[in-house]
Short mmCIF file of C-alpha atoms in Angstrom, two decimals:
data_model
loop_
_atom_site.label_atom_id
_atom_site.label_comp_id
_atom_site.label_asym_id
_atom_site.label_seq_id
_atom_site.Cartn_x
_atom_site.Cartn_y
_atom_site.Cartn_z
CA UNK A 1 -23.52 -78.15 -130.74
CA UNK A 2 -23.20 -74.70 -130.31
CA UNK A 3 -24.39 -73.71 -126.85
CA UNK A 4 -24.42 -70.34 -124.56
CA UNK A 5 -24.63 -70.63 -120.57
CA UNK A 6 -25.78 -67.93 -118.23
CA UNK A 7 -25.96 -67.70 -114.58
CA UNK A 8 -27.39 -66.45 -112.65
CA UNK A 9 -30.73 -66.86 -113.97
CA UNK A 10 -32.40 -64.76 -111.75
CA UNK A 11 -30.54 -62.07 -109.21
CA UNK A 12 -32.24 -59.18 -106.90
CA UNK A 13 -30.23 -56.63 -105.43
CA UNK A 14 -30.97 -53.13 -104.05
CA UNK A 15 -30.62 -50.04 -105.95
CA UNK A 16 -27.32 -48.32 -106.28
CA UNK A 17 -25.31 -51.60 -105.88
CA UNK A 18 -23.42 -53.37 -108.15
CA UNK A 19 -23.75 -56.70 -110.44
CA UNK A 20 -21.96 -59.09 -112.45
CA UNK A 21 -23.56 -60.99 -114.43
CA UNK A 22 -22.07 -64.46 -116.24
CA UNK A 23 -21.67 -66.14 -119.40
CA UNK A 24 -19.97 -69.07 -121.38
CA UNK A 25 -19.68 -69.86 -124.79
CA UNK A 26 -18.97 -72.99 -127.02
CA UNK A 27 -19.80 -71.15 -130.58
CA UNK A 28 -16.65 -72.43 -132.80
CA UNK A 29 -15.60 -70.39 -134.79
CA UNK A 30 -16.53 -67.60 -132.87
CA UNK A 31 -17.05 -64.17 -134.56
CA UNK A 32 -18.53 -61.62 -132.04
CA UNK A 33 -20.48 -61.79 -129.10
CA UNK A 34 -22.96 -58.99 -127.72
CA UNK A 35 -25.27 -58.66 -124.67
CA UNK A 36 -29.06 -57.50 -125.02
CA UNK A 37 -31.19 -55.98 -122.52
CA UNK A 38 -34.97 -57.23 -122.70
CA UNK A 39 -37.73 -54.96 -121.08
CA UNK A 40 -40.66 -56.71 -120.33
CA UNK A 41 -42.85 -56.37 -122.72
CA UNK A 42 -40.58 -55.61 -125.57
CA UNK A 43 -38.05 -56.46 -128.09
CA UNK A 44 -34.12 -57.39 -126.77
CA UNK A 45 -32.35 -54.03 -127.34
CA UNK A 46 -28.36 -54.20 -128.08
CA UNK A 47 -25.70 -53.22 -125.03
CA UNK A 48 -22.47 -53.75 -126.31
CA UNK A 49 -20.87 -55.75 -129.34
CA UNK A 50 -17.25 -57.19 -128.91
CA UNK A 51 -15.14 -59.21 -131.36
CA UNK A 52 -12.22 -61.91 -130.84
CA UNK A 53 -10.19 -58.79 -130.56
CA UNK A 54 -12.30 -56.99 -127.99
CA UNK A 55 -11.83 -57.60 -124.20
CA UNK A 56 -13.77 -54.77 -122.50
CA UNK A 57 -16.64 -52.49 -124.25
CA UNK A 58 -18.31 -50.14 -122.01
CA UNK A 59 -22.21 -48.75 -122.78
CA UNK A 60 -22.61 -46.19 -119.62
CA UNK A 61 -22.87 -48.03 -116.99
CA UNK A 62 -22.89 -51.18 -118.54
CA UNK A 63 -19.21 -52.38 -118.52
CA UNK A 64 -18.98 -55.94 -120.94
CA UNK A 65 -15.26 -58.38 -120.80
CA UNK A 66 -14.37 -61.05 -123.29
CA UNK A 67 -12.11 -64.14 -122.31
CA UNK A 68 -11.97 -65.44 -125.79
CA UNK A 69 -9.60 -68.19 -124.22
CA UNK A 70 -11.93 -69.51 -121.88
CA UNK A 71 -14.90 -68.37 -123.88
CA UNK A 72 -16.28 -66.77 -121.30
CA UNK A 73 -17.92 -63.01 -121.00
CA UNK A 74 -19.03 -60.72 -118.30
CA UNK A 75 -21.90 -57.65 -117.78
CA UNK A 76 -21.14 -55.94 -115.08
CA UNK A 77 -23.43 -52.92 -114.05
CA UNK A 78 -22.82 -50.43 -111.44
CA UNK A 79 -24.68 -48.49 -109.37
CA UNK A 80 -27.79 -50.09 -110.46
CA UNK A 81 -30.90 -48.29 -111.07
CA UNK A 82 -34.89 -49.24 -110.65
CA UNK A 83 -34.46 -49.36 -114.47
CA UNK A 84 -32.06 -51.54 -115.22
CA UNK A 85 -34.56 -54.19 -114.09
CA UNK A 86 -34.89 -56.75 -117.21
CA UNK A 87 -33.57 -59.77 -118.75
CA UNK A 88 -29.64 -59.67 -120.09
CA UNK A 89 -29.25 -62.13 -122.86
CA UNK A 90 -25.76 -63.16 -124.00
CA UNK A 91 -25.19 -63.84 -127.86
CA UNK A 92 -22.73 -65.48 -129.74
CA UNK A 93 -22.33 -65.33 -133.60
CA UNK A 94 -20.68 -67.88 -135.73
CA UNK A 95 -18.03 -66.70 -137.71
CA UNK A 96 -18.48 -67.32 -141.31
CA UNK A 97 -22.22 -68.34 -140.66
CA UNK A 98 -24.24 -65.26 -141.82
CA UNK A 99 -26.34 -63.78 -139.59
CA UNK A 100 -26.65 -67.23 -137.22
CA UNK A 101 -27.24 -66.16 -133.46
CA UNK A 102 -26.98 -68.43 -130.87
CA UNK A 103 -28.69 -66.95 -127.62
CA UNK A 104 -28.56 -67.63 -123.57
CA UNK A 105 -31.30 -68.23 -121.81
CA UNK A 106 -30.81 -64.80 -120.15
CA UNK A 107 -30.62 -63.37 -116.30
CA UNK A 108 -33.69 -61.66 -115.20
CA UNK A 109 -32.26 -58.57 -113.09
CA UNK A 110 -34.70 -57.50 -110.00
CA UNK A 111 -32.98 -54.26 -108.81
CA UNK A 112 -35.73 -53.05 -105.82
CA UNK A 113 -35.18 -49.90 -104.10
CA UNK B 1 -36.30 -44.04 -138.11
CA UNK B 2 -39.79 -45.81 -136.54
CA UNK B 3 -37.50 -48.93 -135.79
CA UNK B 4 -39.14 -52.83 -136.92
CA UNK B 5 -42.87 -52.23 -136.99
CA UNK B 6 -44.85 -55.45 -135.96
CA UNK B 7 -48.89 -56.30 -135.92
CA UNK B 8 -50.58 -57.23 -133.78
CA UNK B 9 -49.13 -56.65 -130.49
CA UNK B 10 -51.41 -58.99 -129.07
CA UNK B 11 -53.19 -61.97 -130.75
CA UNK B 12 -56.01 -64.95 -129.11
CA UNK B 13 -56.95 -67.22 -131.48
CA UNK B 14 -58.63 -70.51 -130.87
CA UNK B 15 -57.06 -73.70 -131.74
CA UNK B 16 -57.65 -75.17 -135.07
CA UNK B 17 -57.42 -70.67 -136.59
CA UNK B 18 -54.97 -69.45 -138.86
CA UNK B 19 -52.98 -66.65 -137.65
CA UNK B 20 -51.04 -64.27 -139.51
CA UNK B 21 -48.28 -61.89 -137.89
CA UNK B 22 -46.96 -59.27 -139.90
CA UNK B 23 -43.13 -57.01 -140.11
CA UNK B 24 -41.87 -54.24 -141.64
CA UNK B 25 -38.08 -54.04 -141.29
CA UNK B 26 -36.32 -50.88 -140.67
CA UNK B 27 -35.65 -49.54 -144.46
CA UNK B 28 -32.09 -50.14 -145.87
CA UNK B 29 -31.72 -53.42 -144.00
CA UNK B 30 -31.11 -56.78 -146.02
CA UNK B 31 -31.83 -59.21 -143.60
CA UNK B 32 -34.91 -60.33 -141.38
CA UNK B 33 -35.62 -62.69 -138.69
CA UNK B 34 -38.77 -64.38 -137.04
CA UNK B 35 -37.82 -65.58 -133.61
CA UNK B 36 -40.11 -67.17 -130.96
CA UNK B 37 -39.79 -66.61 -127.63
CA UNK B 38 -41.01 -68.65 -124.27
CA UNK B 39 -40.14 -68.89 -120.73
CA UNK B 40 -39.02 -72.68 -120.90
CA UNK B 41 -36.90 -72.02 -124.89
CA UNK B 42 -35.69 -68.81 -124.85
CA UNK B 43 -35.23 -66.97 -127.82
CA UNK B 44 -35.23 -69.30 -130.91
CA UNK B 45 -34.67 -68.44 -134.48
CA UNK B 46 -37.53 -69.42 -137.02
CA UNK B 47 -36.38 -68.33 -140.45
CA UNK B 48 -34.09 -65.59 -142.00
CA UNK B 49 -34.25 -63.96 -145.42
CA UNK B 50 -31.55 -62.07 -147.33
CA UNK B 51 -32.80 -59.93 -150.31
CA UNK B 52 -36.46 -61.60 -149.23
CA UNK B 53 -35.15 -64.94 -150.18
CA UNK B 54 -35.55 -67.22 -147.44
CA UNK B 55 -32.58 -68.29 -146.71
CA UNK B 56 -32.55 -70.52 -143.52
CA UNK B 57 -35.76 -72.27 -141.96
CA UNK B 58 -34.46 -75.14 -140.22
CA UNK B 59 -36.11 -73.43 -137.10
CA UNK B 60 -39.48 -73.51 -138.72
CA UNK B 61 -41.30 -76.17 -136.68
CA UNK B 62 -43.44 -77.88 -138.37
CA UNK B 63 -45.30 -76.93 -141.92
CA UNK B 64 -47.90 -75.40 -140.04
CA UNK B 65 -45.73 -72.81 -140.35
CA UNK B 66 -44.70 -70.27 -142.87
CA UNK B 67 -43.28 -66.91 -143.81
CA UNK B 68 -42.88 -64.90 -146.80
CA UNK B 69 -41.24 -61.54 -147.66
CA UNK B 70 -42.64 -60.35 -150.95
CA UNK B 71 -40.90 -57.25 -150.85
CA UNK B 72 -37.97 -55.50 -149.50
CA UNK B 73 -40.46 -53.90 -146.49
CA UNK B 74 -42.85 -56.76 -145.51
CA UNK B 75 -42.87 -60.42 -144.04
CA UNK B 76 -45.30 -62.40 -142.92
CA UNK B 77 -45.34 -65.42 -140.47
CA UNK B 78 -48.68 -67.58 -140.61
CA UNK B 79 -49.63 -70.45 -138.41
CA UNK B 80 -52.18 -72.64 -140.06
CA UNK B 81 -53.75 -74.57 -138.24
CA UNK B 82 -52.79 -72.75 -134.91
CA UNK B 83 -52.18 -75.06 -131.51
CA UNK B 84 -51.74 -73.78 -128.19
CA UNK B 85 -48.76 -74.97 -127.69
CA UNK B 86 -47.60 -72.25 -130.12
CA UNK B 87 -48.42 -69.59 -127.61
CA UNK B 88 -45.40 -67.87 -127.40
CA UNK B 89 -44.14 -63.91 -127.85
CA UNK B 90 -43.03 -63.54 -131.79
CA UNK B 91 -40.41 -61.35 -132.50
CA UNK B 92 -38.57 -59.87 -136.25
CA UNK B 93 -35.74 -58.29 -136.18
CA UNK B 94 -33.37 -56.95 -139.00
CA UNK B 95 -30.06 -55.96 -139.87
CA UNK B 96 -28.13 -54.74 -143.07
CA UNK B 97 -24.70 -56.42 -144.14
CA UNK B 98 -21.57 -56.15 -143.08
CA UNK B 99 -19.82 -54.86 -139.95
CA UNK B 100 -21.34 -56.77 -137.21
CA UNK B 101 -24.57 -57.07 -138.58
CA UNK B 102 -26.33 -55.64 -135.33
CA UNK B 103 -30.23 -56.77 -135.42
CA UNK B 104 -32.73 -54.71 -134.31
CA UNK B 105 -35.83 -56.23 -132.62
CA UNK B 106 -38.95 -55.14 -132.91
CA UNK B 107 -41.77 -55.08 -129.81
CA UNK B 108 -42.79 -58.61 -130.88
CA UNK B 109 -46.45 -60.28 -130.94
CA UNK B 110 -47.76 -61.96 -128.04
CA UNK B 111 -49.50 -65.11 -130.02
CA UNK B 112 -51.81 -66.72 -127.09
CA UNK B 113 -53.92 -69.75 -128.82
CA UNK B 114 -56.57 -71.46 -126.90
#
């Protein structure tokens, strides 16, 4: 069964500081794999999109790596602002499957000044 | 572009009411999705169309529900008769072929049944 994996799920830190934030995959075949930012209160919003291809996609201050051999992906954010506070949800598509999704449960980001 | 357009934001129904939520995709996309989203699932996908022919709703969780897309810039998702377990935030989303077939959400409805 295809499957997605995050950790943390939660995580404070203090503005201006940095973040990683985790997660693993077990989509076969795997086609791309992006990471959302939810607001609360509103609709996930897309960061970054990387293929097989892809290792490293950077949105801003939003860097995203791809370990396609391990399956595993990383956000990292630096120098975190008030506003980056929100839930980052991992997605994996299935290659050949459409528009099939398979989401994370997310990491919901606290960044306090 | 105004983005995916959903109504209502908010919705409280009592149990045993049919609800109906309502999406316009953004114009030129070919695909649309109804997800559901709680604090214990996640994010889970309901039902997609292509062309507004339904073309995946193994999600759909019982036949309470349904959706419809009659035309190229409006679905529906109805919940007849609504429980409360189906409180939950709905969101669409759509995307247009090819390329990496980004989806764009919209704000979602916040379906609370009582």
């Amino acid at each position: 069964k295809n499957q997605v994996e995050q950790s943390p799920q939660s995580l404070i830190i203090l503005e201006g500081k940095n973040c990683t934030l985790q997660c693993n995959y077990t989509v076969s075949p795997f086609s791309n794999l992006r990471w959302y930012k939810q607001d609360t209160g509103r609709g996930p919003v897309s960061l970054t999109i990387m293929t097989f291809s892809e290792n490293t996609k950077s949105n801003g201050r939003y860097t995203a790596t791809l370990d396609a051999d391990t399956k595993q992906s990383s956000l990292h954010i630096t120098a975190s602002q008030l506003s980056d506070s929100a839930s980052y949800i991992c997605v994996v598509g299935e290659y050949n499957a459409g528009n099939m999704l398979t989401f994370g449960g997310g990491t919901r980001l606290m960044v306090k000044p | 572009d105004a983005g995916v357009i959903q109504s209502p934001r908010h919705e409280v129904t009592e149990m045993g009411q049919e609800v109906t939520l309502r999406c316009k995709p953004i114009s030129g996309h070919d695909y649309l999705f109804w997800y559901r989203q709680t604090m214990m699932r996640g994010l889970e996908l309901l039902i997609y169309f292509n062309n507004n022919v339904p073309i995946d709703d193994s999600g759909m969780p019982e036949d309470r529900f349904s959706a419809k897309m009659p035309n190229a810039s409006f679905s529906t998702l109805k919940i007849q008769p609504s429980e409360p377990r189906d409180s939950a935030v709905y969101f669409c989303a759509s995307s247009r072929s090819g390329g990496y077939n980004e989806q764009f959400f919209g704000p979602g409805t916040r379906l609370t049944v009582l």
